[in-house]
XYZ file of C-alpha atoms in Angstrom:
745
model
C -0.035 0.058 0.049
C 2.859 2.367 0.898
C 4.515 1.749 -2.413
C 1.292 2.306 -4.314
C 0.761 5.573 -2.512
C 4.253 6.865 -3.405
C 3.779 6.056 -6.990
C 0.495 8.076 -7.097
C 1.939 11.220 -5.489
C 2.057 14.403 -7.626
C 5.084 15.940 -9.179
C 5.198 18.746 -6.611
C 7.425 17.877 -3.642
C 5.822 16.956 -0.356
C 8.593 18.621 1.544
C 11.519 21.078 1.214
C 14.533 21.661 3.390
C 16.388 24.998 3.770
C 20.022 25.382 4.807
C 20.500 28.081 7.498
C 23.178 29.863 5.610
C 23.784 32.737 8.025
C 24.099 30.315 10.975
C 26.256 28.026 9.006
C 28.847 30.743 8.017
C 28.809 32.124 11.613
C 29.218 28.657 13.036
C 32.146 27.719 10.808
C 33.881 31.021 11.405
C 33.475 30.466 15.192
C 34.912 26.907 14.855
C 37.896 28.205 12.945
C 38.938 31.127 15.245
C 38.031 29.169 18.429
C 40.245 26.273 17.234
C 43.170 28.636 16.791
C 42.691 30.061 20.248
C 42.531 26.601 21.797
C 45.764 25.633 19.989
C 47.460 28.711 21.535
C 46.212 27.791 25.003
C 47.599 24.168 24.552
C 50.992 25.731 23.474
C 51.003 27.869 26.562
C 50.081 25.010 28.839
C 52.692 22.560 27.439
C 55.472 25.149 27.533
C 54.537 26.019 31.073
C 54.687 22.457 32.220
C 58.023 21.897 30.445
C 59.291 25.049 32.151
C 58.190 23.832 35.608
C 59.748 20.451 35.064
C 63.077 22.046 34.293
C 63.042 24.822 36.862
C 60.920 23.257 39.584
C 59.893 26.720 40.718
C 56.193 25.859 40.956
C 54.131 22.807 41.948
C 53.475 20.667 38.930
C 50.179 18.965 39.948
C 47.904 21.955 39.608
C 49.137 22.733 36.157
C 48.608 19.106 35.083
C 45.125 18.985 36.473
C 44.187 22.227 34.730
C 45.644 20.841 31.520
C 43.499 17.666 31.924
C 40.297 19.757 32.438
C 41.280 21.781 29.283
C 41.747 18.660 27.268
C 38.463 17.198 28.441
C 36.484 20.292 27.573
C 38.194 20.505 24.241
C 37.339 16.889 23.384
C 33.682 17.513 24.114
C 33.703 20.811 22.356
C 35.238 19.206 19.056
C 32.436 16.518 19.087
C 29.870 19.197 19.680
C 30.820 21.288 16.660
C 29.448 18.520 14.344
C 25.953 19.705 15.279
C 26.734 23.219 13.970
C 28.288 22.279 10.608
C 25.144 22.248 8.533
C 21.893 23.220 10.303
C 18.730 22.915 8.225
C 14.931 23.498 8.670
C 12.163 21.838 6.805
C 8.746 22.691 5.225
C 5.875 20.334 4.511
C 2.919 20.532 2.205
C 0.136 18.230 3.553
C -2.297 19.346 0.880
C -0.248 17.491 -1.706
C -0.763 14.148 0.034
C -2.868 11.408 -1.630
C -6.494 10.890 -0.860
C -7.364 9.459 2.608
C -8.095 5.986 1.262
C -4.358 5.872 0.001
C -2.786 6.966 3.242
C -1.034 4.219 5.229
C -2.368 3.162 8.651
C -0.675 4.445 11.873
C -0.384 2.736 15.233
C -0.090 5.021 18.249
C 1.970 3.610 21.195
C 1.353 5.248 24.605
C 3.337 3.827 27.602
C 2.431 4.134 31.287
C 3.915 2.369 34.161
C 2.746 3.756 37.519
C -0.699 5.167 38.203
C 0.589 7.007 41.206
C 3.315 8.815 39.404
C 1.386 9.006 36.072
C -2.263 9.813 36.992
C -4.736 8.102 34.680
C -6.480 11.267 33.878
C -3.466 12.723 32.235
C -2.837 9.500 30.332
C -6.454 9.508 29.108
C -6.054 13.044 27.884
C -3.167 11.897 25.798
C -5.189 8.927 24.522
C -8.187 11.143 23.587
C -5.923 13.641 21.803
C -4.384 10.850 19.745
C -7.896 9.580 18.793
C -8.744 13.050 17.524
C -5.878 13.345 15.013
C -6.779 14.582 11.613
C -6.332 11.197 9.965
C -8.828 8.548 8.702
C -10.172 6.909 11.922
C -10.186 3.457 10.266
C -6.383 3.818 9.701
C -5.690 4.823 13.329
C -5.182 2.390 16.205
C -4.296 3.596 19.682
C -2.483 1.207 22.061
C -1.912 1.895 25.735
C 0.815 -0.244 27.444
C 0.022 -0.404 31.177
C 3.190 -1.864 32.794
C 1.499 -1.356 36.240
C -1.182 -3.875 35.332
C -3.699 -1.575 37.106
C -7.424 -2.145 36.371
C -8.134 1.560 37.140
C -6.196 2.336 33.892
C -8.322 -0.155 31.937
C -11.604 1.424 33.501
C -10.297 4.843 32.596
C -9.774 3.751 28.950
C -13.369 2.549 28.768
C -14.571 5.922 30.082
C -12.191 7.694 27.690
C -13.784 5.900 24.697
C -17.186 6.972 25.807
C -16.103 10.619 26.033
C -14.086 10.421 22.885
C -17.281 9.546 20.901
C -18.427 12.984 21.723
C -15.172 14.845 21.746
C -13.827 13.814 18.394
C -16.980 14.653 16.265
C -17.040 17.994 18.171
C -13.350 18.773 17.223
C -13.991 17.696 13.566
C -17.242 19.774 13.331
C -15.813 23.021 14.550
C -12.190 22.672 13.551
C -10.911 22.630 17.071
C -7.145 22.876 17.109
C -6.403 21.991 20.590
C -7.571 18.530 20.562
C -6.536 17.593 24.168
C -9.715 18.284 26.241
C -7.906 19.212 29.384
C -5.835 21.804 27.509
C -8.849 23.082 25.661
C -11.148 23.651 28.611
C -8.204 25.046 30.602
C -8.118 27.911 28.118
C -4.534 27.270 27.055
C -5.596 28.192 23.521
C -8.007 30.859 22.275
C -7.754 30.426 18.601
C -9.787 27.228 18.289
C -13.233 28.318 17.247
C -12.728 28.669 13.463
C -15.671 26.929 11.849
C -18.652 28.297 13.777
C -21.909 28.760 11.899
C -23.979 29.754 14.903
C -22.394 31.153 18.110
C -25.343 29.989 20.139
C -25.273 26.487 18.742
C -21.455 26.248 19.210
C -21.640 27.694 22.821
C -24.386 25.326 23.870
C -22.538 22.339 22.394
C -19.259 23.307 23.949
C -20.842 23.689 27.338
C -22.433 20.286 27.055
C -19.101 18.732 26.052
C -17.426 20.488 28.970
C -19.945 19.099 31.443
C -19.351 15.647 30.011
C -15.659 16.117 30.385
C -15.949 17.144 33.901
C -17.965 14.119 34.627
C -15.505 11.943 32.898
C -12.583 13.592 34.813
C -14.366 13.132 38.153
C -14.913 9.424 37.523
C -11.240 8.795 36.512
C -9.838 11.005 39.379
C -12.034 9.361 41.991
C -10.933 5.873 40.872
C -7.277 7.039 40.791
C -7.493 8.009 44.403
C -8.697 4.536 45.510
C -6.496 2.114 47.321
C -6.629 -0.237 44.326
C -4.842 2.223 42.128
C -1.479 0.772 42.564
C 1.237 -0.635 40.310
C 1.381 -4.496 40.203
C 4.765 -5.892 39.346
C 3.577 -9.447 39.376
C 0.674 -10.132 36.969
C -0.247 -12.078 33.769
C -0.544 -10.689 30.332
C -3.891 -9.104 29.595
C -5.085 -7.532 26.306
C -8.458 -5.949 25.571
C -9.636 -4.381 22.378
C -12.212 -1.649 23.133
C -14.638 -1.538 20.256
C -17.222 1.080 19.465
C -20.079 -0.926 17.870
C -22.466 2.027 17.728
C -20.414 4.297 15.337
C -21.338 3.306 11.822
C -21.273 6.760 10.149
C -17.981 8.276 8.977
C -18.616 11.324 11.024
C -18.666 9.369 14.359
C -16.291 6.548 13.442
C -13.630 6.014 16.154
C -10.069 4.641 15.988
C -9.526 1.273 17.564
C -8.465 1.453 21.192
C -6.377 -1.378 22.694
C -5.356 -1.936 26.238
C -2.059 -3.996 26.640
C -0.642 -5.163 29.971
C 2.339 -7.348 29.319
C 3.282 -10.144 31.880
C 5.421 -8.957 34.633
C 7.231 -11.273 37.075
C 9.746 -10.436 39.726
C 11.982 -13.155 38.455
C 12.284 -11.771 34.929
C 13.911 -8.558 33.793
C 11.358 -6.431 32.164
C 13.804 -4.019 30.388
C 11.798 -0.914 31.373
C 10.255 1.166 28.544
C 12.014 -0.712 25.758
C 10.554 -4.021 26.941
C 7.035 -2.459 26.991
C 7.485 -1.012 23.522
C 8.698 -4.450 22.193
C 5.697 -6.059 23.690
C 3.489 -3.441 21.890
C 5.263 -4.164 18.631
C 4.407 -7.797 18.887
C 0.801 -7.404 20.002
C 0.017 -4.729 17.391
C 1.385 -6.869 14.642
C -1.657 -9.254 15.086
C -4.255 -6.585 15.470
C -3.383 -3.788 13.035
C 0.239 -4.205 11.978
C 0.397 -0.616 10.696
C 3.577 0.244 8.892
C 4.087 3.412 10.900
C 4.058 4.026 14.571
C 3.578 7.168 16.531
C 5.397 6.895 19.890
C 4.214 9.158 22.756
C 4.939 9.479 26.470
C 1.822 9.197 28.520
C 1.894 12.889 29.445
C 2.824 14.182 25.942
C -0.547 15.005 24.404
C -1.225 15.757 20.764
C -1.479 19.531 20.293
C -1.731 19.751 16.616
C -4.222 17.421 14.900
C -2.287 17.572 11.619
C 1.094 16.085 12.821
C 0.348 12.681 11.278
C -0.143 14.238 7.802
C 3.020 16.390 8.332
C 4.981 13.218 9.051
C 3.558 11.488 5.998
C 4.974 14.323 3.834
C 8.330 12.744 4.573
C 7.480 9.053 4.798
C 5.651 9.084 1.497
C 8.376 11.122 -0.284
C 9.816 9.005 -3.061
C 13.336 10.426 -2.426
C 13.254 9.714 1.250
C 10.853 6.840 1.983
C 13.139 3.944 1.189
C 15.758 4.908 3.782
C 13.712 6.989 6.200
C 13.317 5.370 9.734
C 11.515 8.118 11.557
C 10.337 11.627 11.762
C 11.213 13.357 15.053
C 9.064 16.206 16.328
C 10.411 18.402 19.074
C 9.063 18.092 22.627
C 7.305 21.191 23.855
C 6.273 21.833 27.384
C 3.203 23.668 28.531
C 4.546 24.322 32.093
C 7.714 26.282 30.939
C 7.518 29.570 32.853
C 9.154 32.089 30.467
C 12.258 33.900 31.851
C 11.913 31.777 34.954
C 12.815 28.435 33.335
C 15.473 27.892 35.876
C 15.814 24.147 35.493
C 16.285 24.317 31.629
C 13.366 21.882 31.501
C 12.336 22.695 27.878
C 15.668 21.216 26.508
C 15.874 24.230 24.186
C 19.440 23.410 22.988
C 18.625 19.980 21.989
C 15.345 20.435 20.142
C 15.893 23.931 18.746
C 19.707 23.710 17.880
C 21.304 20.376 18.024
C 18.604 18.380 16.204
C 18.601 20.925 13.393
C 22.362 20.419 12.910
C 22.009 16.646 13.162
C 19.304 16.825 10.497
C 21.780 18.368 8.083
C 23.935 15.197 8.276
C 21.759 12.023 8.334
C 19.015 12.969 10.787
C 18.437 13.478 14.552
C 18.463 10.976 17.328
C 15.216 9.308 18.436
C 14.066 11.276 21.438
C 11.827 8.866 23.273
C 8.472 10.518 22.274
C 6.842 12.496 19.519
C 8.183 10.414 16.584
C 6.598 8.692 13.623
C 8.658 5.576 13.117
C 8.661 3.101 10.323
C 7.953 -0.402 11.783
C 10.258 -2.019 9.179
C 13.263 -0.161 10.502
C 13.034 -2.204 13.801
C 12.684 -5.482 11.985
C 15.347 -5.324 9.174
C 17.350 -8.399 8.883
C 19.229 -9.999 5.915
C 16.994 -13.053 5.992
C 13.911 -11.050 5.115
C 15.241 -9.623 1.907
C 15.181 -12.609 -0.571
C 15.127 -16.168 0.560
C 12.924 -16.688 3.712
C 14.350 -19.061 6.265
C 11.742 -19.976 8.670
C 14.035 -21.338 11.388
C 16.124 -18.240 11.183
C 13.111 -15.903 11.464
C 11.940 -17.817 14.587
C 15.264 -17.580 16.124
C 15.188 -13.853 15.670
C 11.535 -13.083 16.366
C 10.237 -15.997 18.412
C 8.054 -19.010 17.865
C 4.729 -17.351 16.980
C 3.683 -18.337 13.417
C 1.157 -15.591 13.258
C 3.725 -12.967 14.142
C 6.080 -14.394 11.518
C 3.322 -14.099 8.941
C 2.792 -10.467 9.948
C 6.409 -9.688 9.102
C 5.928 -10.841 5.467
C 3.181 -8.294 4.500
C 3.024 -4.592 4.700
C 0.047 -4.623 7.019
C -3.220 -6.352 7.686
C -6.564 -4.966 8.340
C -7.890 -4.496 11.740
C -9.306 -7.592 13.460
C -13.026 -8.226 12.830
C -14.312 -8.309 16.362
C -17.525 -10.195 15.229
C -15.568 -13.289 13.837
C -15.093 -16.430 15.915
C -11.285 -16.191 15.385
C -11.162 -12.895 17.313
C -10.736 -14.640 20.742
C -8.135 -16.991 19.314
C -6.101 -14.047 17.938
C -6.288 -12.340 21.395
C -5.010 -15.496 22.945
C -2.035 -15.438 20.654
C -1.318 -11.811 21.572
C -1.104 -12.775 25.245
C 1.525 -15.250 24.316
C 3.477 -12.469 22.520
C 3.137 -10.315 25.653
C 4.431 -13.045 28.022
C 7.787 -13.073 29.879
C 8.994 -16.153 28.248
C 8.416 -15.185 24.582
C 11.622 -13.274 24.158
C 13.798 -16.055 25.571
C 16.398 -17.336 23.174
C 15.490 -14.716 20.583
C 17.040 -11.516 19.349
C 14.541 -9.210 20.718
C 16.136 -6.117 22.305
C 19.525 -7.143 20.807
C 19.076 -7.085 17.053
C 15.329 -6.731 16.788
C 13.011 -4.046 18.093
C 13.980 -1.440 20.661
C 17.326 -2.198 22.113
C 17.929 -3.276 25.801
C 21.673 -2.600 25.973
C 21.213 0.774 27.699
C 18.492 2.569 29.823
C 18.537 5.265 27.204
C 16.818 2.868 24.676
C 15.809 5.756 22.339
C 19.450 6.830 21.874
C 20.845 3.340 21.449
C 18.012 2.167 19.088
C 18.392 5.126 16.714
C 22.236 4.855 16.847
C 21.771 1.244 15.552
C 19.276 2.382 12.986
C 21.704 5.026 11.651
C 24.515 2.451 11.713
C 22.401 0.259 9.365
C 22.117 3.291 6.946
C 18.666 4.356 7.910
C 18.064 8.086 7.988
C 15.755 10.357 10.003
C 14.245 13.701 9.786
C 13.631 16.542 12.138
C 10.509 18.613 11.706
C 9.716 21.660 13.861
C 6.351 23.159 12.968
C 5.344 26.756 13.911
C 2.536 25.225 16.102
C 3.861 22.729 18.615
C 2.614 19.299 17.521
C 2.939 17.783 21.094
C 2.863 19.209 24.477
C 3.924 17.737 27.794
C 5.201 18.709 31.244
C 8.849 19.175 32.076
C 10.627 18.871 35.472
C 9.832 21.774 37.800
C 12.086 20.928 40.759
C 15.820 20.315 41.315
C 15.262 16.774 42.536
C 13.598 15.438 39.459
C 16.107 17.255 37.176
C 19.170 15.691 38.747
C 17.726 12.190 39.171
C 16.683 12.295 35.487
C 20.109 13.439 34.278
C 21.776 10.812 36.471
C 19.805 8.105 34.799
C 20.452 9.529 31.322
C 24.256 9.930 32.183
C 24.463 6.376 33.395
C 22.793 5.026 30.113
C 24.939 7.203 27.884
C 28.093 6.230 29.568
C 27.190 2.616 29.365
C 27.332 3.043 25.579
C 30.532 5.190 25.583
C 32.365 2.517 27.573
C 31.243 -0.450 25.492
C 32.126 -1.862 22.165
C 29.260 0.197 20.765
C 31.178 3.460 21.492
C 30.276 5.859 18.639
C 33.950 6.690 18.086
C 34.729 3.010 17.513
C 31.565 1.210 16.364
C 30.105 4.234 14.619
C 32.970 5.660 12.598
C 32.932 2.762 10.024
C 29.182 2.712 9.759
C 27.960 6.293 9.526
C 29.281 9.714 8.368
C 32.089 10.926 10.634
C 30.126 14.031 11.688
C 27.174 11.906 12.602
C 29.382 9.644 14.727
C 30.725 12.761 16.387
C 27.178 13.821 17.247
C 26.344 10.495 18.791
C 29.807 10.430 20.514
C 29.155 13.899 22.056
C 25.901 12.614 23.643
C 27.659 9.425 24.874
C 30.736 11.252 26.308
C 29.034 14.384 27.531
C 28.841 13.201 31.123
C 32.590 13.172 31.285
C 32.479 16.978 31.595
C 32.317 16.367 35.327
C 36.046 15.946 35.226
C 36.646 19.417 34.050
C 34.010 21.003 36.285
C 35.334 19.405 39.434
C 38.906 20.447 38.633
C 37.932 23.955 37.642
C 35.860 24.308 40.877
C 38.692 23.150 43.094
C 42.218 23.527 41.730
C 42.047 27.347 40.837
C 40.507 28.151 44.200
C 42.952 26.078 46.171
C 45.834 27.488 44.176
C 44.449 31.014 44.952
C 44.424 30.283 48.628
C 47.966 28.885 48.511
C 49.507 31.689 46.339
C 50.033 29.551 43.351
C 49.385 30.858 39.766
C 48.074 28.481 37.200
C 47.030 30.922 34.606
C 48.878 33.669 32.719
C 49.253 37.091 34.204
C 47.179 40.015 32.827
C 50.328 41.429 31.124
C 50.892 38.093 29.368
C 49.593 37.846 25.773
C 48.137 34.589 26.528
C 45.787 36.278 28.944
C 44.049 37.856 25.946
C 43.720 34.510 24.486
C 41.879 33.268 27.483
C 39.600 36.275 27.509
C 38.961 35.752 23.784
C 37.948 32.073 24.302
C 35.646 32.988 27.273
C 33.930 35.933 25.566
C 33.700 34.279 22.128
C 32.171 31.043 23.491
C 29.573 32.993 25.628
C 28.738 35.348 22.744
C 28.145 32.265 20.454
C 25.909 30.796 23.179
C 23.926 34.025 23.430
C 23.639 34.283 19.662
C 22.337 30.745 19.510
C 19.752 31.526 22.213
C 18.560 34.575 20.524
C 18.217 32.734 17.152
C 15.931 30.268 18.857
C 13.666 33.039 20.152
C 14.477 32.387 23.842
C 15.057 35.030 26.437
C 18.572 35.986 27.290
C 17.756 34.779 30.783
C 18.229 31.346 29.276
C 22.028 32.031 29.171
C 22.288 32.242 32.836
C 19.888 29.407 33.506
C 21.628 27.030 31.029
C 25.116 27.912 32.385
C 23.976 27.274 35.973
C 22.098 23.979 35.192
C 25.086 22.738 33.223
C 27.394 23.240 36.143
C 24.896 21.702 38.600
C 24.361 18.568 36.445
C 28.124 18.269 35.781
C 29.066 18.363 39.402
C 26.440 15.902 40.526
C 24.440 13.892 37.953
C 27.276 13.282 35.448
C 29.595 12.232 38.260
C 27.136 9.783 39.678
C 25.879 8.531 36.269
C 29.435 7.839 35.230
C 30.237 6.114 38.369
C 27.223 4.005 38.042
C 28.172 3.084 34.514
C 31.675 2.085 35.519
C 30.431 -0.025 38.466
C 28.100 -1.856 36.138
C 31.001 -2.428 33.639
C 33.097 -3.899 36.439
C 30.171 -6.212 37.389
C 28.989 -4.499 40.543
C 25.456 -4.094 39.289
C 24.035 -3.792 42.788
C 25.801 -0.408 43.072
C 23.225 2.362 42.612
C 23.742 6.067 42.913
C 20.206 7.150 42.212
C 18.836 8.701 45.360
C 15.077 8.361 46.247
C 12.839 11.207 45.558
C 12.368 13.400 48.588
C 10.632 16.361 46.883
C 8.060 18.283 48.921
C 5.428 19.024 46.404
C 3.725 21.719 48.381
C 4.225 25.240 46.950
C 6.471 23.739 44.292
C 4.566 25.296 41.429
C 4.578 28.646 43.105
C 8.316 28.523 43.580
C 8.758 27.517 39.858
C 6.673 30.470 38.692
C 8.673 32.827 40.740
C 12.006 31.476 39.434
C 13.105 30.200 42.818
C 14.902 26.981 43.248
C 13.314 24.109 45.194
C 16.205 22.590 47.159
C 14.139 19.747 48.658
C 16.353 17.049 47.321
C 18.891 14.482 48.567
C 22.047 15.711 50.277
C 24.047 13.547 47.906
C 23.278 16.290 45.372
C 23.333 19.399 47.587
C 26.457 18.897 49.631
C 28.937 18.778 46.603
C 27.220 21.843 45.111
C 27.155 23.879 48.258
C 30.646 22.920 49.280
C 32.259 23.938 46.046
C 30.415 27.323 46.033
C 31.493 27.944 49.612
C 35.131 27.119 48.712
C 35.146 29.493 45.719
C 33.440 32.230 47.568
C 35.988 31.869 50.404
C 38.837 31.994 47.843
C 37.400 35.154 46.246
C 36.910 36.936 49.547
C 40.363 36.035 50.891
C 41.926 37.282 47.622
C 40.128 40.533 47.762
C 41.292 41.063 51.324
C 44.800 40.209 50.215
C 44.689 42.736 47.544
C 43.302 45.479 49.787
C 45.518 44.875 52.845
C 48.442 42.733 51.959
C 49.327 44.078 48.487
C 48.716 40.898 46.683
C 49.240 41.768 42.942
C 45.980 41.351 41.014
C 48.003 41.017 37.792
C 49.086 37.537 38.908
C 45.809 36.097 40.303
C 43.158 37.931 38.164
C 42.092 34.819 36.136
C 41.764 32.594 39.215
C 40.033 35.237 41.133
C 37.477 35.816 38.275
C 36.879 32.020 37.947
C 36.147 31.777 41.730
C 33.812 34.795 41.461
C 32.089 33.351 38.431
C 31.450 30.010 40.114
C 30.201 31.767 43.356
C 27.949 33.997 41.162
C 26.446 31.074 39.353
C 25.987 29.318 42.628
C 24.169 32.364 44.234
C 20.882 30.431 44.552
C 22.582 27.956 46.622
C 24.087 30.631 48.927
C 20.607 32.193 49.090
C 19.090 28.855 49.925
C 21.522 28.365 52.777
C 21.565 31.729 54.331
C 18.577 34.007 53.341
C 15.606 31.907 52.565
C 13.075 30.699 55.136
C 10.539 28.931 52.901
C 10.134 25.103 52.553
C 12.295 25.044 49.472
C 15.433 26.304 51.316
C 18.453 24.242 52.027
C 18.256 22.478 55.262
C 20.605 23.707 58.130
C 22.218 20.279 58.484
C 23.042 20.178 54.780
C 24.556 23.614 55.092
C 26.743 22.462 58.087
C 27.793 19.342 56.008
C 28.734 21.418 53.136
C 30.773 23.769 55.313
C 32.647 20.887 56.851
C 33.171 19.303 53.440
C 34.568 22.572 52.010
C 37.054 22.754 54.703
C 38.057 19.205 54.153
C 38.597 19.863 50.469
C 40.738 22.903 51.507
C 42.847 20.928 54.040
C 43.352 17.813 51.968
C 43.575 19.670 48.735
C 46.404 21.792 50.082
C 48.670 18.876 49.889
C 47.634 18.349 46.338
C 48.472 21.715 45.034
C 51.826 22.295 46.689
C 53.475 19.352 44.960
């Protein structure tokens, strides 16, 4: 069907790409001049170390450590520049798509795991928004993976189907753009009523729908608050197809809705989200087997009903379709608070800068949600190309004959729920969702979403690109999907610790992009993947730069050139130019200049804590100590959290394993700065010799001002606890005492 659709497409292109020439020129000039400056710094550092070795007039270790930090930062910077080499944007023309009957079917995968952490009402809003997509309903099938095995989620889906039977026709009738009911009735959009014939009729119908939604929301919320709404980690597989037998007209026809709860047993590794997605792949293959999949997080609702048609403008393009694995849309967040986006929760740099640059090579990385994926890209094996070896296929995909048959055709129609074979087919899907099915197969290793790393999206797309699949980044003017980002420090640091551990697992393995990827993909693309994998190693530089210059300052040791030294200008040039480039990039994406401060601060916080713990966790796993776990439990106090976020004030209710290192290093640098100022004023310490170190200590203390404020000035619940402040003070003095022996040799 997909091939027939492609052959019937008009001569006009379905999409165009545009090279950002101005950004390209600026980026390449920046790379050139910055590289020259870095080379001069390396020359200064090596000659300084050689001079110290010969004269022995200064301690060697501080200079060596600073050199290591500079090498680490340079390594990461070089990899990062691949993103800026050829940034592109894209335009689509959905009106040039074939007629609806020629469009390929789409399966929507929505994963949820814990009804306490992921309230069913929010999940159902995502489900309903997916059912309201502007796509032929008979070609949409929405699957919900409930890893918690909670019957409340299933009951909520039944209620969601009842409400969707009113909501979807209402959206179609009046051209409603905000197809998520919670967002629509919360008034997040005011531009929806575009096809109104009679204001009175529309108002009455909208009010009726609103009453129905409030009733639906109350039922789901009430059930979610019951004691039975818990996650069950020991349950059998259960699949139910929710069918709307009443809708026979095209105007009221509903997409198929399927509840999937795979088998979970404490004795079996469930492989987290990747395992759930692979179970959905197998189950859906016997129900709809659509050639394309929309992957969504349970809190990432559809905000633009046209995203499916926009994605098909790439998947049905004859020039792209044969090698295109997925179309990635950016994640957008409705709870980002303008200039007070203190946690960098919107991931601005990734979705508005890095993915544009990666798109100019062979396409962006899979981002876990908001993607339209070709099913075939997860199945590709040499045995499927010409001669079919049944034994080999079963060795790869498992023993199900029905599933093997699903691989050998583009897609099958949806199950006829009236036929006697329906129950038999559902029984087969339960086998596909069992714990035992993947035993002695290649699921998660060479087939489906990959299990090697907890960042299954990164590792899966890396393998796709290594197999010469490509991808596309599309960023429409209206956000296609909206979700919620982290709004407290605890969630931010835990999330990044998990990501850091998963990325370093890949970096330290045989799949390292700089080894495995270089021979399988363009060098710039391997650099992009390598930057993500090795980015957590920046903790080395941040720890060194937070400790060594300040300790050297307190012990009258100079590790940077004097103000009168020509190399001082090189350092100033590097610092100013890199920050100006960062500010220009922020401005080009339409973000506030406050983002510069927030992103610098969060980068330091994550580097000092999350990246250190994530890297340590990955190394411990590599050494076989899998029981080692550096992920602290969530201790966030949710009261007044939203208010603090809206005011741009940090909520420091998190584990001391995060706070003590951060506070200690800020105290150490503040102490070094104050002592140096006193020395300049009263003891004639020459600022010419210590200016760089003094500025660095001041800069770190300035970026850490919220921590100082949390320890000293604040009295609210989000402040830093007194005992944490005491531990930090003691730890900073320990660093000073023991570090003193380090810098004097």
